[in-house]
Amino acid sequence: MESWRQNRVVFWVLGIPPTLWLALFFVIPLGIVWFISFGEKRGLIDIAITGTLDNYARALQPLYLQIFWKSIWMAGAATLICLVVGYPVAFAIAFAPERWKIWLMLAVILPFWINILIRTYALIAVFRTRGFANFTLEWLWEKGDWVLATAGLGEYHLLGERFVPLNMLYNNYAVSMGIVYAFLPFMILPLYANIEKLDRSYMEASFDLGAGHWRTFTSVVFPLTWHGALSGIIIVFIPALGAFFIPELLGGTDSQLIGNVIERQFKSANDWPFGGALSFLLMYATFGALALRAVLVGRGKALEV
Amino acid sequence: MANLQAHPAGGERRLPTGRAGRVDRRRVPIGPLEYCRRWWLQLIVGTTFLLLYAPIATLVAFSFNDSRRNIVWRGFTFDYYVKAWNNQSLFDAFVNSLTIAVVSTVVSTILGVLAALLLWRFRFPGKAVYEGFTALPIVIPEICMGVAMMAFFARVGWPTGLPWPLNLSNITISHIAFSFPFVAVIVRGRLIGFNREFEDASKDLGASEWQTLRHVVLPYLRPGVVAGALIAFTLSLDDFVITFFTSGPDTITLPVKIFSMVRFSVTPEVNAASTVLIIITVIATVAATRLQVPTRPDNPGGG
């Protein structure tokens, strides 16, 4: 690597276009929203930047705090489910024979690249009252009922007289499932990268010393792959926190998350200063999560040395 | 050499049990580390993949279903593809999406390669900060970037109502801003394996900076550049959130159109349009993945 002074022309030719683009079409837009968040709405499109903190104060009202809390809670629950489901899958891929690995990885990556909106839409057909989840349950109910009937217990209707479809769509449950479904590949990829790098002689040592599989997992494998889990948690949690079309399509009236509130301020409610404040609070929460990860990873590294 | 190091002891990991002939493999007892041969793990992986793919598979299958309401299978038909094709606003949205994606891919590939070369080649003050800054579009929540672009184009008075390709300029600009950092990451990944002695040799032999870049560095980078371009194409074609905030009534893209159709009513036409989008992105992704896989040296572990 050479110093930028050694070849200034090349340095500037390489550096100016991307930097300029990012400055003009990323930093300035964010800066505008930041300034607007300290402004007041005057009329339909006029915004006076007065340096007021009212928008932030309003964001801290119980109504919005509650939505913030709910977003964090739902994103957190979905992230946890992703971790619990994603870890074994990443683990299995890391331990699969070489020639399968690439295909298994491709199978994880493909849904990751298929439009999230389309995947969310696909879930509607699964969760609705006459959807595949309910069809499956109905089929199971019929089989169960038949088994009970042949066992001579038919008249008690232990499984209910008729199959009653569950309401799985348009509620918080559907939103969490939608988030899990959308972001599961985000969890598997970093986990896989870490488990793949794990030195397997540690596991062999653990077995030799008499530990079982579970003990080896909790005391050796998981602590050594914790960074991957942490990356996965952050990568899932951040977009989950700002999700707005998943609650919009799968959620009910009480499933509004912070993303929906921001969207409303910028579209139908037309209150940009307040929307700007909310979106910056969301961004600060994101940076907080990233900083927390840096601290945890840093501490882990210090311990390893 | 670089590839050898990238796969530490790739083939040696498996202990002698793994070398048994494929024929009697089932008879070999499961080794302690052969987790993929354990039924419970196979069950978890199988179920996860089933749950991951079943909704997409049914969505695709029902785009061929001969029924207005896609609940029960009533026979195979291409009708909804024909209908989607003849739906003028849906078709326009598709053309818009492709136009934006092509322009965004070209520009973000160039910018991404420049940024990657800059970070690979030079030391400069504040480099760590600069790196973090180029990664910012990747990490911040999409909705924050979406509203920022919306506010930006409104505040600077970006002209609206321009004739066709130009009215897509604001969406295209936003797409480039979030795509090129991804290209830069992928190209940098490829650059790590580049032996800088080739570059020095080229310059010693009298090549200029441009000739070295053109004839030495870029040919080496090509798989990374193509992979980055394919990813940029997919990102742009797939983007919903940022486009949703920057598009106007006349500048609808396919995902935005699909969103409004889904909210309005669920018809097989939506499935057909979605299937087309899925097929394009899957092809681009598979191609990009193949290009990113390092070419293996012949059996590093000898096994």
PDB file of N, CA and C in Angstrom, chain A residues 1-4 7 10-11 14 17-19 21 25 27 29 33 89 91-92 95 97 102 107 110-111 113 115 117-118 121 128 181 200 203-204 207 213 238 244-245 248 259 263 266-267 272 279 286, chain B residues 13 32-33 35-36 45 48 51-53 55-56 59 70 114 118 121-125 127 130 133 141 143-144 147-150 173 176 180 196 209 231 238 240 244 255 259 262-263 266 271 274 285 293:
ATOM      1  N   MET A   1       0.833  -1.197   0.000  1.00  0.00           N
ATOM      2  CA  MET A   1       0.000   0.000   0.000  1.00  0.00           C
ATOM      3  C   MET A   1       0.869   1.248   0.000  1.00  0.00           C
ATOM      4  N   GLU A   2       0.519   2.175  -0.853  1.00  0.00           N
ATOM      5  CA  GLU A   2       1.346   3.372  -0.930  1.00  0.00           C
ATOM      6  C   GLU A   2       0.626   4.564  -0.312  1.00  0.00           C
ATOM      7  N   SER A   3       1.404   5.561   0.038  1.00  0.00           N
ATOM      8  CA  SER A   3       0.790   6.765   0.598  1.00  0.00           C
ATOM      9  C   SER A   3       0.117   7.547  -0.521  1.00  0.00           C
ATOM     10  N   TRP A   4      -0.947   8.271  -0.171  1.00  0.00           N
ATOM     11  CA  TRP A   4      -1.674   9.004  -1.206  1.00  0.00           C
ATOM     12  C   TRP A   4      -0.806  10.078  -1.839  1.00  0.00           C
ATOM     13  N   ASN A   7       1.171   9.387  -5.366  1.00  0.00           N
ATOM     14  CA  ASN A   7       0.542   9.432  -6.684  1.00  0.00           C
ATOM     15  C   ASN A   7      -0.780  10.174  -6.585  1.00  0.00           C
ATOM     16  N   VAL A  10      -3.661   9.839  -9.418  1.00  0.00           N
ATOM     17  CA  VAL A  10      -4.445   8.605  -9.353  1.00  0.00           C
ATOM     18  C   VAL A  10      -5.349   8.624  -8.124  1.00  0.00           C
ATOM     19  N   PHE A  11      -4.812   9.104  -7.013  1.00  0.00           N
ATOM     20  CA  PHE A  11      -5.595   9.155  -5.777  1.00  0.00           C
ATOM     21  C   PHE A  11      -6.880   9.955  -5.973  1.00  0.00           C
ATOM     22  N   LEU A  14      -9.361   8.308  -8.509  1.00  0.00           N
ATOM     23  CA  LEU A  14     -10.100   7.198  -7.908  1.00  0.00           C
ATOM     24  C   LEU A  14     -11.069   7.696  -6.844  1.00  0.00           C
ATOM     25  N   PRO A  17     -14.914  10.676  -7.682  1.00  0.00           N
ATOM     26  CA  PRO A  17     -16.287  10.319  -8.074  1.00  0.00           C
ATOM     27  C   PRO A  17     -17.107   9.624  -6.980  1.00  0.00           C
ATOM     28  N   PRO A  18     -16.596   8.532  -6.360  1.00  0.00           N
ATOM     29  CA  PRO A  18     -17.453   7.920  -5.335  1.00  0.00           C
ATOM     30  C   PRO A  18     -17.711   8.821  -4.140  1.00  0.00           C
ATOM     31  N   THR A  19     -16.695   9.581  -3.731  1.00  0.00           N
ATOM     32  CA  THR A  19     -16.876  10.437  -2.564  1.00  0.00           C
ATOM     33  C   THR A  19     -17.910  11.516  -2.838  1.00  0.00           C
ATOM     34  N   TRP A  21     -20.313  11.450  -5.027  1.00  0.00           N
ATOM     35  CA  TRP A  21     -21.658  10.864  -5.133  1.00  0.00           C
ATOM     36  C   TRP A  21     -22.249  10.628  -3.741  1.00  0.00           C
ATOM     37  N   PHE A  25     -25.478  12.656  -2.631  1.00  0.00           N
ATOM     38  CA  PHE A  25     -26.725  11.903  -2.660  1.00  0.00           C
ATOM     39  C   PHE A  25     -26.904  10.973  -1.481  1.00  0.00           C
ATOM     40  N   VAL A  27     -25.038  11.925   2.116  1.00  0.00           N
ATOM     41  CA  VAL A  27     -24.792  12.716   3.321  1.00  0.00           C
ATOM     42  C   VAL A  27     -25.701  13.943   3.353  1.00  0.00           C
ATOM     43  N   PRO A  29     -28.654  14.448   1.793  1.00  0.00           N
ATOM     44  CA  PRO A  29     -30.036  14.076   2.123  1.00  0.00           C
ATOM     45  C   PRO A  29     -30.241  13.784   3.609  1.00  0.00           C
ATOM     46  N   VAL A  33     -32.641  15.889   6.415  1.00  0.00           N
ATOM     47  CA  VAL A  33     -33.622  15.326   7.359  1.00  0.00           C
ATOM     48  C   VAL A  33     -33.253  15.708   8.793  1.00  0.00           C
ATOM     49  N   VAL A  89     -28.865 -24.705  11.328  1.00  0.00           N
ATOM     50  CA  VAL A  89     -28.739 -24.789   9.873  1.00  0.00           C
ATOM     51  C   VAL A  89     -27.323 -24.405   9.453  1.00  0.00           C
ATOM     52  N   PHE A  91     -24.712 -24.505  11.258  1.00  0.00           N
ATOM     53  CA  PHE A  91     -23.833 -25.545  11.796  1.00  0.00           C
ATOM     54  C   PHE A  91     -23.802 -26.744  10.854  1.00  0.00           C
ATOM     55  N   ALA A  92     -24.976 -27.184  10.430  1.00  0.00           N
ATOM     56  CA  ALA A  92     -25.062 -28.347   9.542  1.00  0.00           C
ATOM     57  C   ALA A  92     -24.331 -28.065   8.232  1.00  0.00           C
ATOM     58  N   PHE A  95     -20.634 -28.268   8.586  1.00  0.00           N
ATOM     59  CA  PHE A  95     -20.134 -29.620   8.780  1.00  0.00           C
ATOM     60  C   PHE A  95     -20.521 -30.553   7.641  1.00  0.00           C
ATOM     61  N   PRO A  97     -20.359 -32.249   3.831  1.00  0.00           N
ATOM     62  CA  PRO A  97     -19.250 -32.570   2.924  1.00  0.00           C
ATOM     63  C   PRO A  97     -19.018 -31.416   1.948  1.00  0.00           C
ATOM     64  N   ILE A 102     -21.506 -25.858  -1.259  1.00  0.00           N
ATOM     65  CA  ILE A 102     -21.824 -24.755  -2.157  1.00  0.00           C
ATOM     66  C   ILE A 102     -23.310 -24.748  -2.517  1.00  0.00           C
ATOM     67  N   ALA A 107     -28.643 -22.450  -1.580  1.00  0.00           N
ATOM     68  CA  ALA A 107     -30.034 -22.583  -1.155  1.00  0.00           C
ATOM     69  C   ALA A 107     -30.379 -21.569  -0.073  1.00  0.00           C
ATOM     70  N   LEU A 110     -30.277 -17.839  -2.047  1.00  0.00           N
ATOM     71  CA  LEU A 110     -31.323 -17.526  -3.024  1.00  0.00           C
ATOM     72  C   LEU A 110     -32.510 -16.761  -2.448  1.00  0.00           C
ATOM     73  N   PRO A 111     -33.143 -17.242  -1.365  1.00  0.00           N
ATOM     74  CA  PRO A 111     -34.260 -16.484  -0.819  1.00  0.00           C
ATOM     75  C   PRO A 111     -33.847 -15.084  -0.378  1.00  0.00           C
ATOM     76  N   TRP A 113     -31.974 -13.136  -1.919  1.00  0.00           N
ATOM     77  CA  TRP A 113     -32.000 -12.228  -3.066  1.00  0.00           C
ATOM     78  C   TRP A 113     -33.367 -12.129  -3.716  1.00  0.00           C
ATOM     79  N   ASN A 115     -36.913 -10.878  -3.875  1.00  0.00           N
ATOM     80  CA  ASN A 115     -37.524  -9.687  -3.312  1.00  0.00           C
ATOM     81  C   ASN A 115     -38.267  -9.928  -1.993  1.00  0.00           C
ATOM     82  N   LEU A 117     -40.387  -8.105  -0.512  1.00  0.00           N
ATOM     83  CA  LEU A 117     -41.804  -7.778  -0.656  1.00  0.00           C
ATOM     84  C   LEU A 117     -42.579  -8.975  -1.205  1.00  0.00           C
ATOM     85  N   ILE A 118     -42.002  -9.622  -2.219  1.00  0.00           N
ATOM     86  CA  ILE A 118     -42.669 -10.780  -2.820  1.00  0.00           C
ATOM     87  C   ILE A 118     -42.741 -11.927  -1.817  1.00  0.00           C
ATOM     88  N   TYR A 121     -45.466 -11.198   0.515  1.00  0.00           N
ATOM     89  CA  TYR A 121     -46.743 -11.463  -0.156  1.00  0.00           C
ATOM     90  C   TYR A 121     -47.021 -12.968  -0.180  1.00  0.00           C
ATOM     91  N   ARG A 128     -53.364 -16.919   5.644  1.00  0.00           N
ATOM     92  CA  ARG A 128     -54.763 -16.473   5.688  1.00  0.00           C
ATOM     93  C   ARG A 128     -55.689 -17.613   6.100  1.00  0.00           C
ATOM     94  N   TYR A 181     -39.104 -14.822   8.494  1.00  0.00           N
ATOM     95  CA  TYR A 181     -39.024 -15.374   7.150  1.00  0.00           C
ATOM     96  C   TYR A 181     -38.168 -14.485   6.242  1.00  0.00           C
ATOM     97  N   ARG A 200     -11.634 -27.395  14.564  1.00  0.00           N
ATOM     98  CA  ARG A 200     -12.370 -28.553  15.082  1.00  0.00           C
ATOM     99  C   ARG A 200     -11.591 -29.382  16.096  1.00  0.00           C
ATOM    100  N   MET A 203     -13.057 -29.190  19.451  1.00  0.00           N
ATOM    101  CA  MET A 203     -14.202 -30.058  19.713  1.00  0.00           C
ATOM    102  C   MET A 203     -13.724 -31.470  20.015  1.00  0.00           C
ATOM    103  N   GLU A 204     -12.738 -31.904  19.248  1.00  0.00           N
ATOM    104  CA  GLU A 204     -12.211 -33.249  19.498  1.00  0.00           C
ATOM    105  C   GLU A 204     -11.620 -33.342  20.899  1.00  0.00           C
ATOM    106  N   PHE A 207     -14.382 -33.727  23.336  1.00  0.00           N
ATOM    107  CA  PHE A 207     -14.910 -35.096  23.375  1.00  0.00           C
ATOM    108  C   PHE A 207     -13.946 -36.016  24.107  1.00  0.00           C
ATOM    109  N   HIS A 213     -22.053 -34.060  23.471  1.00  0.00           N
ATOM    110  CA  HIS A 213     -22.274 -33.089  22.402  1.00  0.00           C
ATOM    111  C   HIS A 213     -22.828 -31.769  22.926  1.00  0.00           C
ATOM    112  N   ILE A 238     -31.397  -4.810  12.916  1.00  0.00           N
ATOM    113  CA  ILE A 238     -31.496  -3.456  12.373  1.00  0.00           C
ATOM    114  C   ILE A 238     -32.582  -3.324  11.301  1.00  0.00           C
ATOM    115  N   PHE A 244     -41.227  -1.681   7.523  1.00  0.00           N
ATOM    116  CA  PHE A 244     -42.554  -1.058   7.513  1.00  0.00           C
ATOM    117  C   PHE A 244     -43.540  -1.734   6.598  1.00  0.00           C
ATOM    118  N   PHE A 245     -43.079  -2.440   5.568  1.00  0.00           N
ATOM    119  CA  PHE A 245     -44.104  -3.059   4.713  1.00  0.00           C
ATOM    120  C   PHE A 245     -44.528  -4.423   5.230  1.00  0.00           C
ATOM    121  N   GLU A 248     -47.280  -3.613   7.447  1.00  0.00           N
ATOM    122  CA  GLU A 248     -48.327  -3.057   6.589  1.00  0.00           C
ATOM    123  C   GLU A 248     -49.119  -4.171   5.900  1.00  0.00           C
ATOM    124  N   GLY A 259     -41.448   1.972  11.850  1.00  0.00           N
ATOM    125  CA  GLY A 259     -41.329   2.225  10.411  1.00  0.00           C
ATOM    126  C   GLY A 259     -42.634   2.747   9.824  1.00  0.00           C
ATOM    127  N   GLU A 263     -43.211   6.318   8.014  1.00  0.00           N
ATOM    128  CA  GLU A 263     -43.771   6.366   6.667  1.00  0.00           C
ATOM    129  C   GLU A 263     -44.979   7.291   6.632  1.00  0.00           C
ATOM    130  N   PHE A 266     -44.142  11.003   6.604  1.00  0.00           N
ATOM    131  CA  PHE A 266     -43.607  11.525   5.349  1.00  0.00           C
ATOM    132  C   PHE A 266     -44.607  11.421   4.212  1.00  0.00           C
ATOM    133  N   LYS A 267     -45.598  10.552   4.345  1.00  0.00           N
ATOM    134  CA  LYS A 267     -46.584  10.427   3.265  1.00  0.00           C
ATOM    135  C   LYS A 267     -47.907  11.056   3.687  1.00  0.00           C
ATOM    136  N   TRP A 272     -43.174  16.272   8.233  1.00  0.00           N
ATOM    137  CA  TRP A 272     -41.796  15.878   8.032  1.00  0.00           C
ATOM    138  C   TRP A 272     -40.902  16.109   9.244  1.00  0.00           C
ATOM    139  N   SER A 279     -37.015   9.256  12.467  1.00  0.00           N
ATOM    140  CA  SER A 279     -36.081   8.461  11.674  1.00  0.00           C
ATOM    141  C   SER A 279     -34.667   8.615  12.220  1.00  0.00           C
ATOM    142  N   THR A 286     -29.807   2.303  15.784  1.00  0.00           N
ATOM    143  CA  THR A 286     -28.968   1.450  14.945  1.00  0.00           C
ATOM    144  C   THR A 286     -27.501   1.596  15.313  1.00  0.00           C
TER     145      THR A 286
ATOM    146  N   ARG B  13      -9.495 -32.480   7.069  1.00  0.00           N
ATOM    147  CA  ARG B  13     -10.273 -32.421   8.291  1.00  0.00           C
ATOM    148  C   ARG B  13     -10.923 -33.769   8.594  1.00  0.00           C
ATOM    149  N   PRO B  32     -17.764 -38.576  15.622  1.00  0.00           N
ATOM    150  CA  PRO B  32     -18.249 -37.529  16.519  1.00  0.00           C
ATOM    151  C   PRO B  32     -18.479 -36.199  15.819  1.00  0.00           C
ATOM    152  N   LEU B  33     -17.724 -35.898  14.763  1.00  0.00           N
ATOM    153  CA  LEU B  33     -17.875 -34.599  14.104  1.00  0.00           C
ATOM    154  C   LEU B  33     -18.726 -34.658  12.847  1.00  0.00           C
ATOM    155  N   TYR B  35     -21.681 -34.324  11.966  1.00  0.00           N
ATOM    156  CA  TYR B  35     -23.017 -33.908  12.393  1.00  0.00           C
ATOM    157  C   TYR B  35     -24.039 -34.007  11.282  1.00  0.00           C
ATOM    158  N   CYS B  36     -23.584 -33.811  10.031  1.00  0.00           N
ATOM    159  CA  CYS B  36     -24.579 -33.801   8.959  1.00  0.00           C
ATOM    160  C   CYS B  36     -25.140 -35.190   8.705  1.00  0.00           C
ATOM    161  N   VAL B  45     -32.616 -29.013   9.289  1.00  0.00           N
ATOM    162  CA  VAL B  45     -32.233 -28.342   8.046  1.00  0.00           C
ATOM    163  C   VAL B  45     -33.304 -28.542   6.981  1.00  0.00           C
ATOM    164  N   THR B  48     -36.337 -26.402   7.768  1.00  0.00           N
ATOM    165  CA  THR B  48     -36.088 -24.984   7.527  1.00  0.00           C
ATOM    166  C   THR B  48     -36.134 -24.674   6.036  1.00  0.00           C
ATOM    167  N   LEU B  51     -39.700 -24.766   4.838  1.00  0.00           N
ATOM    168  CA  LEU B  51     -40.467 -23.575   5.213  1.00  0.00           C
ATOM    169  C   LEU B  51     -39.985 -22.344   4.447  1.00  0.00           C
ATOM    170  N   LEU B  52     -38.696 -22.341   4.096  1.00  0.00           N
ATOM    171  CA  LEU B  52     -38.136 -21.204   3.368  1.00  0.00           C
ATOM    172  C   LEU B  52     -38.641 -21.183   1.928  1.00  0.00           C
ATOM    173  N   TYR B  53     -38.755 -22.369   1.327  1.00  0.00           N
ATOM    174  CA  TYR B  53     -39.069 -22.422  -0.099  1.00  0.00           C
ATOM    175  C   TYR B  53     -40.540 -22.654  -0.414  1.00  0.00           C
ATOM    176  N   PRO B  55     -43.435 -21.327   0.594  1.00  0.00           N
ATOM    177  CA  PRO B  55     -44.259 -20.183   0.188  1.00  0.00           C
ATOM    178  C   PRO B  55     -43.902 -19.657  -1.199  1.00  0.00           C
ATOM    179  N   ILE B  56     -42.590 -19.600  -1.504  1.00  0.00           N
ATOM    180  CA  ILE B  56     -42.184 -19.088  -2.820  1.00  0.00           C
ATOM    181  C   ILE B  56     -42.647 -20.043  -3.911  1.00  0.00           C
ATOM    182  N   LEU B  59     -46.274 -19.668  -4.502  1.00  0.00           N
ATOM    183  CA  LEU B  59     -46.541 -18.414  -5.209  1.00  0.00           C
ATOM    184  C   LEU B  59     -46.302 -18.593  -6.710  1.00  0.00           C
ATOM    185  N   ASN B  70     -56.610 -17.416  -5.940  1.00  0.00           N
ATOM    186  CA  ASN B  70     -55.596 -18.477  -5.926  1.00  0.00           C
ATOM    187  C   ASN B  70     -55.607 -19.239  -4.611  1.00  0.00           C
ATOM    188  N   LEU B 114     -13.925   2.115  -8.491  1.00  0.00           N
ATOM    189  CA  LEU B 114     -13.042   3.221  -8.104  1.00  0.00           C
ATOM    190  C   LEU B 114     -12.825   3.230  -6.591  1.00  0.00           C
ATOM    191  N   LEU B 118      -9.317   2.595  -4.638  1.00  0.00           N
ATOM    192  CA  LEU B 118      -8.798   3.631  -3.746  1.00  0.00           C
ATOM    193  C   LEU B 118      -8.432   3.052  -2.381  1.00  0.00           C
ATOM    194  N   ARG B 121      -5.432   0.544  -2.617  1.00  0.00           N
ATOM    195  CA  ARG B 121      -4.114   0.991  -3.029  1.00  0.00           C
ATOM    196  C   ARG B 121      -3.474   2.002  -2.097  1.00  0.00           C
ATOM    197  N   PHE B 122      -4.287   2.864  -1.510  1.00  0.00           N
ATOM    198  CA  PHE B 122      -3.681   4.017  -0.838  1.00  0.00           C
ATOM    199  C   PHE B 122      -3.840   3.991   0.671  1.00  0.00           C
ATOM    200  N   ARG B 123      -2.824   4.553   1.309  1.00  0.00           N
ATOM    201  CA  ARG B 123      -2.920   4.934   2.706  1.00  0.00           C
ATOM    202  C   ARG B 123      -3.237   6.416   2.714  1.00  0.00           C
ATOM    203  N   PHE B 124      -4.167   6.846   3.512  1.00  0.00           N
ATOM    204  CA  PHE B 124      -4.389   8.290   3.613  1.00  0.00           C
ATOM    205  C   PHE B 124      -4.980   8.602   4.969  1.00  0.00           C
ATOM    206  N   PRO B 125      -4.805   9.834   5.422  1.00  0.00           N
ATOM    207  CA  PRO B 125      -5.322  10.158   6.762  1.00  0.00           C
ATOM    208  C   PRO B 125      -6.834  10.008   6.804  1.00  0.00           C
ATOM    209  N   LYS B 127      -8.491   7.199   6.886  1.00  0.00           N
ATOM    210  CA  LYS B 127      -8.950   6.104   6.038  1.00  0.00           C
ATOM    211  C   LYS B 127     -10.025   5.249   6.720  1.00  0.00           C
ATOM    212  N   TYR B 130     -13.209   6.982   6.552  1.00  0.00           N
ATOM    213  CA  TYR B 130     -13.720   6.956   5.183  1.00  0.00           C
ATOM    214  C   TYR B 130     -14.347   5.596   4.855  1.00  0.00           C
ATOM    215  N   PHE B 133     -17.613   5.351   6.405  1.00  0.00           N
ATOM    216  CA  PHE B 133     -18.516   6.246   5.711  1.00  0.00           C
ATOM    217  C   PHE B 133     -19.052   5.605   4.425  1.00  0.00           C
ATOM    218  N   PRO B 141     -30.869   1.838   8.420  1.00  0.00           N
ATOM    219  CA  PRO B 141     -32.153   1.275   8.009  1.00  0.00           C
ATOM    220  C   PRO B 141     -32.617   1.898   6.690  1.00  0.00           C
ATOM    221  N   ILE B 143     -35.433   2.587   5.564  1.00  0.00           N
ATOM    222  CA  ILE B 143     -36.485   3.607   5.612  1.00  0.00           C
ATOM    223  C   ILE B 143     -35.877   4.985   5.869  1.00  0.00           C
ATOM    224  N   CYS B 144     -34.781   5.029   6.659  1.00  0.00           N
ATOM    225  CA  CYS B 144     -34.130   6.324   6.924  1.00  0.00           C
ATOM    226  C   CYS B 144     -33.559   6.894   5.634  1.00  0.00           C
ATOM    227  N   VAL B 147     -36.570   8.107   3.334  1.00  0.00           N
ATOM    228  CA  VAL B 147     -37.153   9.421   3.646  1.00  0.00           C
ATOM    229  C   VAL B 147     -36.136  10.526   3.373  1.00  0.00           C
ATOM    230  N   ALA B 148     -34.843  10.220   3.557  1.00  0.00           N
ATOM    231  CA  ALA B 148     -33.821  11.232   3.290  1.00  0.00           C
ATOM    232  C   ALA B 148     -33.808  11.588   1.807  1.00  0.00           C
ATOM    233  N   MET B 149     -33.876  10.570   0.940  1.00  0.00           N
ATOM    234  CA  MET B 149     -33.875  10.857  -0.495  1.00  0.00           C
ATOM    235  C   MET B 149     -35.131  11.627  -0.881  1.00  0.00           C
ATOM    236  N   MET B 150     -36.253  11.256  -0.267  1.00  0.00           N
ATOM    237  CA  MET B 150     -37.503  11.953  -0.562  1.00  0.00           C
ATOM    238  C   MET B 150     -37.394  13.425  -0.180  1.00  0.00           C
ATOM    239  N   ILE B 173     -30.633   7.773  -9.182  1.00  0.00           N
ATOM    240  CA  ILE B 173     -29.577   8.346  -8.337  1.00  0.00           C
ATOM    241  C   ILE B 173     -29.582   7.686  -6.953  1.00  0.00           C
ATOM    242  N   ILE B 176     -28.134   4.168  -7.160  1.00  0.00           N
ATOM    243  CA  ILE B 176     -26.675   4.146  -7.275  1.00  0.00           C
ATOM    244  C   ILE B 176     -26.052   4.375  -5.897  1.00  0.00           C
ATOM    245  N   PHE B 180     -23.533   1.151  -4.976  1.00  0.00           N
ATOM    246  CA  PHE B 180     -22.101   1.084  -5.247  1.00  0.00           C
ATOM    247  C   PHE B 180     -21.272   0.678  -4.030  1.00  0.00           C
ATOM    248  N   ARG B 196       0.497  -7.900  -5.988  1.00  0.00           N
ATOM    249  CA  ARG B 196       0.853  -6.564  -6.457  1.00  0.00           C
ATOM    250  C   ARG B 196       2.133  -6.545  -7.276  1.00  0.00           C
ATOM    251  N   GLU B 209      -0.029   4.239 -15.800  1.00  0.00           N
ATOM    252  CA  GLU B 209      -1.057   3.865 -14.823  1.00  0.00           C
ATOM    253  C   GLU B 209      -2.281   3.282 -15.532  1.00  0.00           C
ATOM    254  N   ILE B 231     -24.907  -8.052  -8.657  1.00  0.00           N
ATOM    255  CA  ILE B 231     -25.522  -7.741  -7.358  1.00  0.00           C
ATOM    256  C   ILE B 231     -26.172  -6.359  -7.422  1.00  0.00           C
ATOM    257  N   ASP B 238     -34.783  -5.078  -7.216  1.00  0.00           N
ATOM    258  CA  ASP B 238     -35.551  -5.556  -6.070  1.00  0.00           C
ATOM    259  C   ASP B 238     -35.976  -4.464  -5.126  1.00  0.00           C
ATOM    260  N   PHE B 240     -37.537  -1.948  -2.891  1.00  0.00           N
ATOM    261  CA  PHE B 240     -38.881  -1.413  -2.720  1.00  0.00           C
ATOM    262  C   PHE B 240     -38.868  -0.166  -1.844  1.00  0.00           C
ATOM    263  N   PHE B 244     -40.035   3.398  -3.043  1.00  0.00           N
ATOM    264  CA  PHE B 244     -41.364   3.777  -2.575  1.00  0.00           C
ATOM    265  C   PHE B 244     -41.401   5.251  -2.168  1.00  0.00           C
ATOM    266  N   PRO B 255     -41.593  -3.462  -8.113  1.00  0.00           N
ATOM    267  CA  PRO B 255     -41.940  -3.757  -6.723  1.00  0.00           C
ATOM    268  C   PRO B 255     -42.991  -2.804  -6.144  1.00  0.00           C
ATOM    269  N   PHE B 259     -46.594  -3.911  -4.755  1.00  0.00           N
ATOM    270  CA  PHE B 259     -47.060  -3.540  -3.418  1.00  0.00           C
ATOM    271  C   PHE B 259     -48.472  -2.965  -3.487  1.00  0.00           C
ATOM    272  N   VAL B 262     -50.943  -5.704  -4.272  1.00  0.00           N
ATOM    273  CA  VAL B 262     -51.194  -6.605  -3.149  1.00  0.00           C
ATOM    274  C   VAL B 262     -52.135  -5.948  -2.149  1.00  0.00           C
ATOM    275  N   ARG B 263     -51.929  -4.650  -1.922  1.00  0.00           N
ATOM    276  CA  ARG B 263     -52.790  -3.969  -0.957  1.00  0.00           C
ATOM    277  C   ARG B 263     -54.223  -3.869  -1.455  1.00  0.00           C
ATOM    278  N   VAL B 266     -55.544  -9.456  -4.044  1.00  0.00           N
ATOM    279  CA  VAL B 266     -54.556 -10.477  -4.373  1.00  0.00           C
ATOM    280  C   VAL B 266     -55.053 -11.260  -5.582  1.00  0.00           C
ATOM    281  N   ASN B 271     -48.991 -12.746  -8.867  1.00  0.00           N
ATOM    282  CA  ASN B 271     -48.097 -13.902  -8.830  1.00  0.00           C
ATOM    283  C   ASN B 271     -47.263 -13.987 -10.096  1.00  0.00           C
ATOM    284  N   SER B 274     -44.648 -11.296 -10.032  1.00  0.00           N
ATOM    285  CA  SER B 274     -43.632 -11.652  -9.037  1.00  0.00           C
ATOM    286  C   SER B 274     -42.727 -12.746  -9.564  1.00  0.00           C
ATOM    287  N   THR B 285     -28.390 -13.837  -9.495  1.00  0.00           N
ATOM    288  CA  THR B 285     -27.712 -14.221  -8.259  1.00  0.00           C
ATOM    289  C   THR B 285     -26.875 -15.475  -8.437  1.00  0.00           C
ATOM    290  N   VAL B 293     -17.129 -17.717  -6.374  1.00  0.00           N
ATOM    291  CA  VAL B 293     -16.494 -18.910  -5.813  1.00  0.00           C
ATOM    292  C   VAL B 293     -15.069 -18.980  -6.331  1.00  0.00           C
TER     293      VAL B 293
END
